[in-house]
JSON list of C-alpha atoms in Angstrom, two decimals:
[
{"chain": "A", "resi": 915, "resn": "MET", "atom": "CA", "xyz": [-44.53, 16.51, 35.62]},
{"chain": "A", "resi": 916, "resn": "GLU", "atom": "CA", "xyz": [-43.38, 13.82, 37.94]},
{"chain": "A", "resi": 917, "resn": "SER", "atom": "CA", "xyz": [-40.63, 13.85, 39.72]},
{"chain": "A", "resi": 918, "resn": "LEU", "atom": "CA", "xyz": [-37.12, 11.71, 39.20]},
{"chain": "A", "resi": 919, "resn": "PRO", "atom": "CA", "xyz": [-37.16, 8.92, 40.53]},
{"chain": "A", "resi": 920, "resn": "VAL", "atom": "CA", "xyz": [-34.79, 8.84, 43.80]},
{"chain": "A", "resi": 921, "resn": "TRP", "atom": "CA", "xyz": [-32.51, 7.22, 42.65]},
{"chain": "A", "resi": 922, "resn": "LEU", "atom": "CA", "xyz": [-31.38, 8.44, 39.63]},
{"chain": "A", "resi": 923, "resn": "ALA", "atom": "CA", "xyz": [-29.41, 10.59, 41.39]},
{"chain": "A", "resi": 924, "resn": "PRO", "atom": "CA", "xyz": [-26.85, 9.04, 42.82]},
{"chain": "A", "resi": 925, "resn": "GLY", "atom": "CA", "xyz": [-26.70, 6.95, 39.66]},
{"chain": "A", "resi": 926, "resn": "LEU", "atom": "CA", "xyz": [-25.66, 9.99, 37.31]},
{"chain": "A", "resi": 927, "resn": "TRP", "atom": "CA", "xyz": [-23.12, 11.40, 40.29]},
{"chain": "A", "resi": 928, "resn": "GLY", "atom": "CA", "xyz": [-21.46, 8.27, 40.95]},
{"chain": "A", "resi": 929, "resn": "THR", "atom": "CA", "xyz": [-21.28, 7.96, 36.76]},
{"chain": "A", "resi": 930, "resn": "VAL", "atom": "CA", "xyz": [-19.87, 11.13, 36.88]},
{"chain": "A", "resi": 931, "resn": "ALA", "atom": "CA", "xyz": [-17.06, 10.44, 39.63]},
{"chain": "A", "resi": 932, "resn": "GLY", "atom": "CA", "xyz": [-16.64, 7.47, 37.04]},
{"chain": "A", "resi": 933, "resn": "GLY", "atom": "CA", "xyz": [-16.40, 9.45, 34.08]},
{"chain": "A", "resi": 934, "resn": "ALA", "atom": "CA", "xyz": [-12.88, 11.16, 35.28]},
{"chain": "A", "resi": 935, "resn": "LEU", "atom": "CA", "xyz": [-12.12, 7.62, 34.82]},
{"chain": "A", "resi": 936, "resn": "VAL", "atom": "CA", "xyz": [-12.31, 7.40, 30.35]},
{"chain": "A", "resi": 937, "resn": "LEU", "atom": "CA", "xyz": [-11.34, 11.71, 31.13]},
{"chain": "A", "resi": 938, "resn": "GLY", "atom": "CA", "xyz": [-7.85, 10.21, 32.12]},
{"chain": "A", "resi": 939, "resn": "ALA", "atom": "CA", "xyz": [-8.12, 7.79, 29.72]},
{"chain": "A", "resi": 940, "resn": "ALA", "atom": "CA", "xyz": [-7.88, 9.85, 27.09]},
{"chain": "A", "resi": 941, "resn": "LEU", "atom": "CA", "xyz": [-5.40, 12.21, 28.38]},
{"chain": "A", "resi": 942, "resn": "GLY", "atom": "CA", "xyz": [-2.89, 9.29, 28.71]},
{"chain": "A", "resi": 943, "resn": "TYR", "atom": "CA", "xyz": [-3.30, 7.26, 25.14]},
{"chain": "A", "resi": 944, "resn": "ALA", "atom": "CA", "xyz": [-3.67, 11.17, 23.56]},
{"chain": "A", "resi": 945, "resn": "LEU", "atom": "CA", "xyz": [-0.43, 13.42, 26.02]},
{"chain": "A", "resi": 946, "resn": "PRO", "atom": "CA", "xyz": [2.71, 12.56, 27.14]},
{"chain": "A", "resi": 947, "resn": "LEU", "atom": "CA", "xyz": [1.99, 12.99, 29.95]},
{"chain": "A", "resi": 948, "resn": "SER", "atom": "CA", "xyz": [5.70, 12.75, 32.67]},
{"chain": "A", "resi": 949, "resn": "ARG", "atom": "CA", "xyz": [5.22, 10.20, 35.19]},
{"chain": "A", "resi": 950, "resn": "ARG", "atom": "CA", "xyz": [5.67, 12.84, 37.52]},
{"chain": "A", "resi": 951, "resn": "ALA", "atom": "CA", "xyz": [2.72, 14.82, 36.36]},
{"chain": "A", "resi": 952, "resn": "VAL", "atom": "CA", "xyz": [0.20, 11.02, 37.00]},
{"chain": "A", "resi": 953, "resn": "ALA", "atom": "CA", "xyz": [1.94, 11.17, 40.34]},
{"chain": "A", "resi": 954, "resn": "GLY", "atom": "CA", "xyz": [1.41, 14.59, 41.43]},
{"chain": "A", "resi": 955, "resn": "VAL", "atom": "CA", "xyz": [-2.69, 14.05, 40.58]},
{"chain": "A", "resi": 956, "resn": "MET", "atom": "CA", "xyz": [-2.42, 10.48, 42.60]},
{"chain": "A", "resi": 957, "resn": "ALA", "atom": "CA", "xyz": [-1.29, 12.25, 45.94]},
{"chain": "A", "resi": 958, "resn": "PHE", "atom": "CA", "xyz": [-3.21, 15.42, 45.63]},
{"chain": "A", "resi": 959, "resn": "GLY", "atom": "CA", "xyz": [-6.36, 12.89, 44.41]},
{"chain": "A", "resi": 960, "resn": "ALA", "atom": "CA", "xyz": [-5.36, 10.77, 47.70]},
{"chain": "A", "resi": 961, "resn": "GLY", "atom": "CA", "xyz": [-5.54, 13.68, 49.99]},
{"chain": "A", "resi": 962, "resn": "VAL", "atom": "CA", "xyz": [-9.17, 14.41, 48.74]},
{"chain": "A", "resi": 963, "resn": "LEU", "atom": "CA", "xyz": [-10.01, 11.18, 49.30]},
{"chain": "A", "resi": 964, "resn": "VAL", "atom": "CA", "xyz": [-9.02, 10.91, 52.74]},
{"chain": "A", "resi": 965, "resn": "ALA", "atom": "CA", "xyz": [-10.48, 14.40, 53.79]},
{"chain": "A", "resi": 966, "resn": "ALA", "atom": "CA", "xyz": [-13.45, 13.35, 52.02]},
{"chain": "A", "resi": 967, "resn": "LEU", "atom": "CA", "xyz": [-14.15, 9.80, 54.26]},
{"chain": "A", "resi": 968, "resn": "GLY", "atom": "CA", "xyz": [-13.30, 11.69, 56.90]},
{"chain": "A", "resi": 969, "resn": "PHE", "atom": "CA", "xyz": [-15.93, 13.88, 56.79]},
{"chain": "A", "resi": 970, "resn": "GLU", "atom": "CA", "xyz": [-18.30, 12.39, 54.80]},
{"chain": "A", "resi": 971, "resn": "LEU", "atom": "CA", "xyz": [-18.51, 8.81, 55.50]},
{"chain": "A", "resi": 972, "resn": "MET", "atom": "CA", "xyz": [-17.23, 8.42, 59.22]},
{"chain": "A", "resi": 973, "resn": "GLU", "atom": "CA", "xyz": [-19.72, 10.40, 61.23]},
{"chain": "A", "resi": 974, "resn": "GLU", "atom": "CA", "xyz": [-19.63, 11.37, 64.31]},
{"chain": "A", "resi": 975, "resn": "PRO", "atom": "CA", "xyz": [-20.93, 8.30, 66.69]},
{"chain": "A", "resi": 976, "resn": "SER", "atom": "CA", "xyz": [-24.25, 8.82, 68.88]},
{"chain": "A", "resi": 977, "resn": "GLY", "atom": "CA", "xyz": [-24.69, 6.07, 70.67]},
{"chain": "A", "resi": 978, "resn": "GLY", "atom": "CA", "xyz": [-22.06, 2.86, 72.08]},
{"chain": "A", "resi": 979, "resn": "GLY", "atom": "CA", "xyz": [-23.65, 0.70, 69.36]},
{"chain": "A", "resi": 980, "resn": "ASP", "atom": "CA", "xyz": [-22.69, 3.23, 66.61]},
{"chain": "A", "resi": 981, "resn": "VAL", "atom": "CA", "xyz": [-19.08, 3.29, 67.66]},
{"chain": "A", "resi": 982, "resn": "LEU", "atom": "CA", "xyz": [-18.84, -0.29, 67.53]},
{"chain": "A", "resi": 983, "resn": "ALA", "atom": "CA", "xyz": [-20.87, -0.98, 63.83]},
{"chain": "A", "resi": 984, "resn": "ALA", "atom": "CA", "xyz": [-17.91, 1.57, 63.08]},
{"chain": "A", "resi": 985, "resn": "VAL", "atom": "CA", "xyz": [-15.43, 0.30, 63.91]},
{"chain": "A", "resi": 986, "resn": "GLY", "atom": "CA", "xyz": [-16.98, -3.54, 62.75]},
{"chain": "A", "resi": 987, "resn": "GLY", "atom": "CA", "xyz": [-17.82, -1.80, 59.45]},
{"chain": "A", "resi": 988, "resn": "PHE", "atom": "CA", "xyz": [-14.53, -0.02, 58.71]},
{"chain": "A", "resi": 989, "resn": "ALA", "atom": "CA", "xyz": [-12.11, -2.86, 59.96]},
{"chain": "A", "resi": 990, "resn": "GLY", "atom": "CA", "xyz": [-13.90, -5.22, 57.30]},
{"chain": "A", "resi": 991, "resn": "GLY", "atom": "CA", "xyz": [-13.61, -2.60, 54.35]},
{"chain": "A", "resi": 992, "resn": "ALA", "atom": "CA", "xyz": [-10.24, -2.75, 55.11]},
{"chain": "A", "resi": 993, "resn": "LEU", "atom": "CA", "xyz": [-10.21, -6.53, 55.20]},
{"chain": "A", "resi": 994, "resn": "ALA", "atom": "CA", "xyz": [-12.27, -6.75, 52.23]},
{"chain": "A", "resi": 995, "resn": "TYR", "atom": "CA", "xyz": [-10.23, -4.75, 49.58]},
{"chain": "A", "resi": 996, "resn": "THR", "atom": "CA", "xyz": [-7.04, -6.25, 51.09]},
{"chain": "A", "resi": 997, "resn": "LEU", "atom": "CA", "xyz": [-8.38, -9.52, 50.35]},
{"chain": "A", "resi": 998, "resn": "ALA", "atom": "CA", "xyz": [-9.57, -8.63, 46.69]},
{"chain": "A", "resi": 999, "resn": "SER", "atom": "CA", "xyz": [-6.62, -6.95, 45.83]},
{"chain": "A", "resi": 1000, "resn": "ARG", "atom": "CA", "xyz": [-4.66, -10.04, 46.79]},
{"chain": "A", "resi": 1001, "resn": "ALA", "atom": "CA", "xyz": [-5.80, -12.07, 44.55]},
{"chain": "A", "resi": 1002, "resn": "LEU", "atom": "CA", "xyz": [-5.74, -10.13, 42.26]},
{"chain": "A", "resi": 1003, "resn": "GLU", "atom": "CA", "xyz": [-2.11, -9.38, 41.93]},
{"chain": "A", "resi": 1004, "resn": "ALA", "atom": "CA", "xyz": [-1.43, -13.26, 43.01]},
{"chain": "A", "resi": 1005, "resn": "ARG", "atom": "CA", "xyz": [-2.83, -13.50, 39.87]},
{"chain": "A", "resi": 1006, "resn": "ASN", "atom": "CA", "xyz": [-1.18, -11.15, 37.59]},
{"chain": "A", "resi": 1007, "resn": "ALA", "atom": "CA", "xyz": [2.09, -12.30, 38.67]},
{"chain": "A", "resi": 1008, "resn": "ALA", "atom": "CA", "xyz": [1.05, -15.92, 37.94]},
{"chain": "A", "resi": 1009, "resn": "ARG", "atom": "CA", "xyz": [0.41, -15.01, 34.24]},
{"chain": "A", "resi": 1010, "resn": "ARG", "atom": "CA", "xyz": [3.50, -12.70, 33.82]},
{"chain": "A", "resi": 1011, "resn": "ARG", "atom": "CA", "xyz": [5.06, -16.29, 35.28]},
{"chain": "A", "resi": 1012, "resn": "ALA", "atom": "CA", "xyz": [3.37, -17.20, 31.97]},
{"chain": "A", "resi": 1013, "resn": "GLY", "atom": "CA", "xyz": [4.25, -14.82, 29.66]},
{"chain": "A", "resi": 1014, "resn": "ALA", "atom": "CA", "xyz": [8.31, -14.39, 30.83]},
{"chain": "A", "resi": 1015, "resn": "ARG", "atom": "CA", "xyz": [9.68, -15.35, 27.65]},
{"chain": "A", "resi": 1016, "resn": "ALA", "atom": "CA", "xyz": [10.89, -12.73, 25.17]},
{"chain": "A", "resi": 1017, "resn": "SER", "atom": "CA", "xyz": [8.77, -13.36, 22.02]},
{"chain": "A", "resi": 1018, "resn": "GLU", "atom": "CA", "xyz": [5.78, -12.88, 24.29]},
{"chain": "A", "resi": 1019, "resn": "ARG", "atom": "CA", "xyz": [7.02, -9.62, 25.86]},
{"chain": "A", "resi": 1020, "resn": "ARG", "atom": "CA", "xyz": [3.84, -7.26, 24.51]},
{"chain": "A", "resi": 1021, "resn": "ALA", "atom": "CA", "xyz": [1.01, -9.67, 25.63]},
{"chain": "A", "resi": 1022, "resn": "PRO", "atom": "CA", "xyz": [2.15, -9.38, 29.49]},
{"chain": "A", "resi": 1023, "resn": "ALA", "atom": "CA", "xyz": [2.37, -5.49, 28.91]},
{"chain": "A", "resi": 1024, "resn": "ALA", "atom": "CA", "xyz": [-1.36, -5.20, 27.39]},
{"chain": "A", "resi": 1025, "resn": "ALA", "atom": "CA", "xyz": [-3.08, -8.01, 29.84]},
{"chain": "A", "resi": 1026, "resn": "GLY", "atom": "CA", "xyz": [-1.16, -5.46, 32.49]},
{"chain": "A", "resi": 1027, "resn": "GLY", "atom": "CA", "xyz": [-3.11, -2.50, 30.68]},
{"chain": "A", "resi": 1028, "resn": "VAL", "atom": "CA", "xyz": [-6.67, -4.99, 31.51]},
{"chain": "A", "resi": 1029, "resn": "ALA", "atom": "CA", "xyz": [-5.33, -5.67, 34.89]},
{"chain": "A", "resi": 1030, "resn": "LEU", "atom": "CA", "xyz": [-4.99, -1.59, 36.10]},
{"chain": "A", "resi": 1031, "resn": "ALA", "atom": "CA", "xyz": [-8.62, -1.77, 35.14]},
{"chain": "A", "resi": 1032, "resn": "VAL", "atom": "CA", "xyz": [-9.75, -4.66, 37.10]},
{"chain": "A", "resi": 1033, "resn": "GLY", "atom": "CA", "xyz": [-8.30, -3.20, 39.50]},
{"chain": "A", "resi": 1034, "resn": "ALA", "atom": "CA", "xyz": [-9.98, -0.12, 39.49]},
{"chain": "A", "resi": 1035, "resn": "VAL", "atom": "CA", "xyz": [-13.29, -2.22, 39.60]},
{"chain": "A", "resi": 1036, "resn": "ILE", "atom": "CA", "xyz": [-12.28, -3.67, 43.06]},
{"chain": "A", "resi": 1037, "resn": "ASP", "atom": "CA", "xyz": [-10.71, -0.30, 43.94]},
{"chain": "A", "resi": 1038, "resn": "GLY", "atom": "CA", "xyz": [-13.56, 1.85, 43.06]},
{"chain": "A", "resi": 1039, "resn": "ILE", "atom": "CA", "xyz": [-16.88, -0.66, 44.81]},
{"chain": "A", "resi": 1040, "resn": "PRO", "atom": "CA", "xyz": [-16.56, 1.31, 47.74]},
{"chain": "A", "resi": 1041, "resn": "GLU", "atom": "CA", "xyz": [-16.28, 4.41, 46.02]},
{"chain": "A", "resi": 1042, "resn": "PRO", "atom": "CA", "xyz": [-19.07, 5.16, 44.01]},
{"chain": "A", "resi": 1043, "resn": "ALA", "atom": "CA", "xyz": [-21.37, 2.61, 46.89]},
{"chain": "A", "resi": 1044, "resn": "ALA", "atom": "CA", "xyz": [-20.45, 6.02, 49.64]},
{"chain": "A", "resi": 1045, "resn": "ILE", "atom": "CA", "xyz": [-21.91, 8.21, 47.01]},
{"chain": "A", "resi": 1046, "resn": "GLY", "atom": "CA", "xyz": [-25.38, 6.79, 47.36]},
{"chain": "A", "resi": 1047, "resn": "ILE", "atom": "CA", "xyz": [-24.77, 6.42, 50.71]},
{"chain": "A", "resi": 1048, "resn": "THR", "atom": "CA", "xyz": [-24.71, 10.27, 51.33]},
{"chain": "A", "resi": 1049, "resn": "CYS", "atom": "CA", "xyz": [-27.88, 11.22, 49.33]},
{"chain": "A", "resi": 1050, "resn": "LEU", "atom": "CA", "xyz": [-29.77, 9.73, 52.22]},
{"chain": "A", "resi": 1051, "resn": "GLU", "atom": "CA", "xyz": [-31.87, 11.70, 54.69]},
{"chain": "A", "resi": 1052, "resn": "GLY", "atom": "CA", "xyz": [-32.61, 14.05, 52.18]},
{"chain": "A", "resi": 1053, "resn": "ALA", "atom": "CA", "xyz": [-29.50, 16.61, 52.00]},
{"chain": "A", "resi": 1054, "resn": "GLY", "atom": "CA", "xyz": [-28.97, 15.75, 48.38]},
{"chain": "A", "resi": 1055, "resn": "VAL", "atom": "CA", "xyz": [-25.11, 14.56, 47.53]},
{"chain": "A", "resi": 1056, "resn": "SER", "atom": "CA", "xyz": [-22.55, 14.98, 48.67]},
{"chain": "A", "resi": 1057, "resn": "LEU", "atom": "CA", "xyz": [-20.18, 17.24, 45.76]},
{"chain": "A", "resi": 1058, "resn": "ALA", "atom": "CA", "xyz": [-16.42, 17.08, 48.76]},
{"chain": "A", "resi": 1059, "resn": "MET", "atom": "CA", "xyz": [-17.21, 13.28, 48.15]},
{"chain": "A", "resi": 1060, "resn": "VAL", "atom": "CA", "xyz": [-18.06, 13.45, 44.10]},
{"chain": "A", "resi": 1061, "resn": "ALA", "atom": "CA", "xyz": [-15.23, 15.77, 43.72]},
{"chain": "A", "resi": 1062, "resn": "ALA", "atom": "CA", "xyz": [-13.11, 13.28, 45.81]},
{"chain": "A", "resi": 1063, "resn": "ILE", "atom": "CA", "xyz": [-14.00, 10.33, 43.82]},
{"chain": "A", "resi": 1064, "resn": "PHE", "atom": "CA", "xyz": [-13.60, 12.11, 40.15]},
{"chain": "A", "resi": 1065, "resn": "VAL", "atom": "CA", "xyz": [-10.28, 13.50, 40.85]},
{"chain": "A", "resi": 1066, "resn": "SER", "atom": "CA", "xyz": [-8.48, 10.45, 42.51]},
{"chain": "A", "resi": 1067, "resn": "ASN", "atom": "CA", "xyz": [-9.49, 8.25, 39.35]},
{"chain": "A", "resi": 1068, "resn": "VAL", "atom": "CA", "xyz": [-8.51, 10.40, 36.88]},
{"chain": "A", "resi": 1069, "resn": "PRO", "atom": "CA", "xyz": [-4.52, 8.97, 37.64]},
{"chain": "A", "resi": 1070, "resn": "GLU", "atom": "CA", "xyz": [-6.31, 5.96, 37.22]},
{"chain": "A", "resi": 1071, "resn": "GLY", "atom": "CA", "xyz": [-7.51, 5.91, 34.01]},
{"chain": "A", "resi": 1072, "resn": "LEU", "atom": "CA", "xyz": [-4.06, 7.37, 32.51]},
{"chain": "A", "resi": 1073, "resn": "SER", "atom": "CA", "xyz": [-2.05, 4.98, 33.88]},
{"chain": "A", "resi": 1074, "resn": "SER", "atom": "CA", "xyz": [-4.18, 2.62, 32.21]},
{"chain": "A", "resi": 1075, "resn": "ALA", "atom": "CA", "xyz": [-4.78, 4.12, 28.85]},
{"chain": "A", "resi": 1076, "resn": "ALA", "atom": "CA", "xyz": [-0.96, 4.97, 28.67]},
{"chain": "A", "resi": 1077, "resn": "GLU", "atom": "CA", "xyz": [0.24, 0.80, 29.39]},
{"chain": "A", "resi": 1078, "resn": "MET", "atom": "CA", "xyz": [-2.90, -0.28, 26.55]},
{"chain": "A", "resi": 1079, "resn": "ARG", "atom": "CA", "xyz": [-1.27, 2.40, 23.76]},
{"chain": "A", "resi": 1080, "resn": "ARG", "atom": "CA", "xyz": [2.13, 1.13, 24.24]},
{"chain": "A", "resi": 1081, "resn": "ALA", "atom": "CA", "xyz": [0.99, -2.82, 23.94]},
{"chain": "A", "resi": 1082, "resn": "GLY", "atom": "CA", "xyz": [-0.88, -1.00, 21.00]},
{"chain": "A", "resi": 1083, "resn": "ARG", "atom": "CA", "xyz": [-4.53, -0.79, 21.81]},
{"chain": "A", "resi": 1084, "resn": "SER", "atom": "CA", "xyz": [-6.92, 1.19, 20.10]},
{"chain": "A", "resi": 1085, "resn": "LEU", "atom": "CA", "xyz": [-8.35, 4.94, 21.74]},
{"chain": "A", "resi": 1086, "resn": "ARG", "atom": "CA", "xyz": [-11.47, 2.98, 21.10]},
{"chain": "A", "resi": 1087, "resn": "ALA", "atom": "CA", "xyz": [-11.31, -0.25, 22.84]},
{"chain": "A", "resi": 1088, "resn": "VAL", "atom": "CA", "xyz": [-9.87, 1.40, 25.38]},
{"chain": "A", "resi": 1089, "resn": "LEU", "atom": "CA", "xyz": [-12.35, 4.00, 25.76]},
{"chain": "A", "resi": 1090, "resn": "ALA", "atom": "CA", "xyz": [-15.16, 1.23, 25.65]},
{"chain": "A", "resi": 1091, "resn": "LEU", "atom": "CA", "xyz": [-13.26, -0.45, 28.40]},
{"chain": "A", "resi": 1092, "resn": "TRP", "atom": "CA", "xyz": [-13.31, 3.24, 30.91]},
{"chain": "A", "resi": 1093, "resn": "LEU", "atom": "CA", "xyz": [-17.40, 3.52, 29.94]},
{"chain": "A", "resi": 1094, "resn": "ALA", "atom": "CA", "xyz": [-18.14, 0.33, 30.36]},
{"chain": "A", "resi": 1095, "resn": "VAL", "atom": "CA", "xyz": [-16.20, 0.76, 34.58]},
{"chain": "A", "resi": 1096, "resn": "ALA", "atom": "CA", "xyz": [-17.94, 4.46, 34.20]},
{"chain": "A", "resi": 1097, "resn": "LEU", "atom": "CA", "xyz": [-21.21, 2.96, 34.22]},
{"chain": "A", "resi": 1098, "resn": "ALA", "atom": "CA", "xyz": [-20.03, 0.06, 36.24]},
{"chain": "A", "resi": 1099, "resn": "SER", "atom": "CA", "xyz": [-19.62, 2.92, 39.14]},
{"chain": "A", "resi": 1100, "resn": "GLY", "atom": "CA", "xyz": [-22.94, 4.68, 38.59]},
{"chain": "A", "resi": 1101, "resn": "ALA", "atom": "CA", "xyz": [-24.88, 0.88, 39.10]},
{"chain": "A", "resi": 1102, "resn": "ALA", "atom": "CA", "xyz": [-22.57, 0.66, 42.38]},
{"chain": "A", "resi": 1103, "resn": "ALA", "atom": "CA", "xyz": [-24.10, 4.02, 43.71]},
{"chain": "A", "resi": 1104, "resn": "VAL", "atom": "CA", "xyz": [-27.60, 2.96, 42.85]},
{"chain": "A", "resi": 1105, "resn": "ALA", "atom": "CA", "xyz": [-26.44, 0.00, 44.73]},
{"chain": "A", "resi": 1106, "resn": "GLY", "atom": "CA", "xyz": [-25.06, 1.81, 47.85]},
{"chain": "A", "resi": 1107, "resn": "TYR", "atom": "CA", "xyz": [-28.44, 4.08, 47.95]},
{"chain": "A", "resi": 1108, "resn": "ALA", "atom": "CA", "xyz": [-30.49, 0.97, 47.84]},
{"chain": "A", "resi": 1109, "resn": "LEU", "atom": "CA", "xyz": [-29.40, -1.22, 50.50]},
{"chain": "A", "resi": 1110, "resn": "ALA", "atom": "CA", "xyz": [-28.20, 2.18, 52.39]},
{"chain": "A", "resi": 1111, "resn": "ARG", "atom": "CA", "xyz": [-32.02, 3.34, 52.52]},
{"chain": "A", "resi": 1112, "resn": "GLY", "atom": "CA", "xyz": [-33.41, -0.01, 53.64]},
{"chain": "A", "resi": 1113, "resn": "LEU", "atom": "CA", "xyz": [-31.28, -0.03, 56.99]},
{"chain": "A", "resi": 1114, "resn": "ASP", "atom": "CA", "xyz": [-31.42, 0.84, 60.42]},
{"chain": "A", "resi": 1115, "resn": "PRO", "atom": "CA", "xyz": [-28.95, 3.37, 61.97]},
{"chain": "A", "resi": 1116, "resn": "ALA", "atom": "CA", "xyz": [-26.39, 1.52, 63.17]},
{"chain": "A", "resi": 1117, "resn": "ALA", "atom": "CA", "xyz": [-26.57, -0.79, 59.98]},
{"chain": "A", "resi": 1118, "resn": "ARG", "atom": "CA", "xyz": [-26.17, 2.44, 57.74]},
{"chain": "A", "resi": 1119, "resn": "VAL", "atom": "CA", "xyz": [-22.73, 3.42, 59.76]},
{"chain": "A", "resi": 1120, "resn": "ALA", "atom": "CA", "xyz": [-21.53, -0.05, 59.38]},
{"chain": "A", "resi": 1121, "resn": "MET", "atom": "CA", "xyz": [-22.10, 0.42, 55.69]},
{"chain": "A", "resi": 1122, "resn": "SER", "atom": "CA", "xyz": [-21.20, 3.77, 55.41]},
{"chain": "A", "resi": 1123, "resn": "SER", "atom": "CA", "xyz": [-17.97, 2.75, 57.84]},
{"chain": "A", "resi": 1124, "resn": "PHE", "atom": "CA", "xyz": [-17.30, -0.24, 55.53]},
{"chain": "A", "resi": 1125, "resn": "ALA", "atom": "CA", "xyz": [-16.89, 2.11, 52.42]},
{"chain": "A", "resi": 1126, "resn": "ALA", "atom": "CA", "xyz": [-14.45, 4.50, 54.50]},
{"chain": "A", "resi": 1127, "resn": "GLY", "atom": "CA", "xyz": [-12.16, 0.74, 55.64]},
{"chain": "A", "resi": 1128, "resn": "GLY", "atom": "CA", "xyz": [-11.97, 0.43, 52.10]},
{"chain": "A", "resi": 1129, "resn": "ILE", "atom": "CA", "xyz": [-11.55, 3.27, 50.70]},
{"chain": "A", "resi": 1130, "resn": "LEU", "atom": "CA", "xyz": [-8.56, 4.27, 53.00]},
{"chain": "A", "resi": 1131, "resn": "ALA", "atom": "CA", "xyz": [-7.12, 0.73, 52.62]},
{"chain": "A", "resi": 1132, "resn": "MET", "atom": "CA", "xyz": [-6.69, 1.38, 48.72]},
{"chain": "A", "resi": 1133, "resn": "LEU", "atom": "CA", "xyz": [-5.02, 4.84, 49.13]},
{"chain": "A", "resi": 1134, "resn": "ALA", "atom": "CA", "xyz": [-2.21, 2.79, 51.95]},
{"chain": "A", "resi": 1135, "resn": "ASP", "atom": "CA", "xyz": [-2.00, -0.07, 49.18]},
{"chain": "A", "resi": 1136, "resn": "THR", "atom": "CA", "xyz": [-1.48, 1.65, 45.77]},
{"chain": "A", "resi": 1137, "resn": "MET", "atom": "CA", "xyz": [-2.11, 5.67, 45.51]},
{"chain": "A", "resi": 1138, "resn": "ILE", "atom": "CA", "xyz": [0.07, 7.20, 47.86]},
{"chain": "A", "resi": 1139, "resn": "PRO", "atom": "CA", "xyz": [3.17, 4.45, 47.98]},
{"chain": "A", "resi": 1140, "resn": "GLU", "atom": "CA", "xyz": [2.84, 5.09, 43.85]},
{"chain": "A", "resi": 1141, "resn": "ALA", "atom": "CA", "xyz": [3.04, 8.44, 44.26]},
{"chain": "A", "resi": 1142, "resn": "TYR", "atom": "CA", "xyz": [5.71, 8.62, 46.77]},
{"chain": "A", "resi": 1143, "resn": "GLU", "atom": "CA", "xyz": [8.03, 6.25, 44.14]},
{"chain": "A", "resi": 1144, "resn": "ASP", "atom": "CA", "xyz": [7.95, 9.29, 41.53]},
{"chain": "A", "resi": 1145, "resn": "LEU", "atom": "CA", "xyz": [7.77, 12.51, 43.87]},
{"chain": "A", "resi": 1146, "resn": "HIS", "atom": "CA", "xyz": [9.28, 11.17, 46.90]},
{"chain": "A", "resi": 1147, "resn": "ALA", "atom": "CA", "xyz": [8.96, 14.36, 49.84]},
{"chain": "A", "resi": 1148, "resn": "GLU", "atom": "CA", "xyz": [6.99, 16.16, 47.66]},
{"chain": "A", "resi": 1149, "resn": "SER", "atom": "CA", "xyz": [4.24, 13.93, 47.60]},
{"chain": "A", "resi": 1150, "resn": "GLY", "atom": "CA", "xyz": [3.76, 15.10, 50.95]},
{"chain": "A", "resi": 1151, "resn": "LEU", "atom": "CA", "xyz": [2.93, 17.92, 50.39]},
{"chain": "A", "resi": 1152, "resn": "LEU", "atom": "CA", "xyz": [0.10, 17.18, 48.04]},
{"chain": "A", "resi": 1153, "resn": "VAL", "atom": "CA", "xyz": [-1.65, 15.39, 49.66]},
{"chain": "A", "resi": 1154, "resn": "SER", "atom": "CA", "xyz": [-2.23, 17.72, 52.46]},
{"chain": "A", "resi": 1155, "resn": "ALA", "atom": "CA", "xyz": [-3.11, 20.28, 49.60]},
{"chain": "A", "resi": 1156, "resn": "GLY", "atom": "CA", "xyz": [-5.45, 17.65, 48.74]},
{"chain": "A", "resi": 1157, "resn": "PHE", "atom": "CA", "xyz": [-6.60, 17.07, 51.84]},
{"chain": "A", "resi": 1158, "resn": "LEU", "atom": "CA", "xyz": [-7.29, 20.59, 53.13]},
{"chain": "A", "resi": 1159, "resn": "ALA", "atom": "CA", "xyz": [-9.09, 21.20, 49.22]},
{"chain": "A", "resi": 1160, "resn": "ALA", "atom": "CA", "xyz": [-11.46, 18.66, 50.14]},
{"chain": "A", "resi": 1161, "resn": "TYR", "atom": "CA", "xyz": [-11.39, 20.26, 53.65]},
{"chain": "A", "resi": 1162, "resn": "LEU", "atom": "CA", "xyz": [-12.98, 23.82, 52.21]},
{"chain": "A", "resi": 1163, "resn": "LEU", "atom": "CA", "xyz": [-14.97, 22.49, 49.87]},
{"chain": "A", "resi": 1164, "resn": "SER", "atom": "CA", "xyz": [-17.19, 20.15, 52.30]},
{"chain": "A", "resi": 1165, "resn": "ALA", "atom": "CA", "xyz": [-16.97, 23.34, 54.28]},
{"chain": "A", "resi": 1166, "resn": "ALA", "atom": "CA", "xyz": [-18.27, 25.78, 52.17]},
{"chain": "A", "resi": 1167, "resn": "THR", "atom": "CA", "xyz": [-21.47, 23.12, 51.27]}
]
């Protein structure tokens, strides 16, 4: 029997990690979860991702060229995420100003939920690509990276689905939206694998670091501040717990 295509593994694992958005959306639509509960999951997921990008993406450099590639890639990833996030933020602000009248309150609410989904796509571009990168070198996928992205995706789906439910969107529409995002995550993982496969070692280090920079900028911009807003000092403990959980998983695999 012929073996499966090598690109199938990153595609499947990327879709699994993105599937957490669908799971989170279903929970957010069906369950009256408190803001503190969502913030707790968000803080834990942030800690898991910090550990994963440190242990899995920022590899120990083997020479000066790799150091420069890592620094350049990391800075580029952080800058790219920040510019994309600010552009989306400015567009959403303009929409909110346009729909500020009381008679139009429901429309901005619906748009807000979709904006969160679009934001999740921007946030998620580096994450599934990172899964594809970890599939190189014949070592198989990094379970720590998949677990980190899965855990961090759940609260994003929760938050968006809760807003779209209040705006009157149906469960079918919400799940269809997030299913499309999950499938896009699988495609991004395949793209990350395909792009990194043909690169020389220094360029591969730069690409891996680019993903790490984008993920860390996302954490500092969204997940950690949002968790702190509802949990305050307890958010630090949960971030630390997530980091420790990812460390133990990485050590075990």
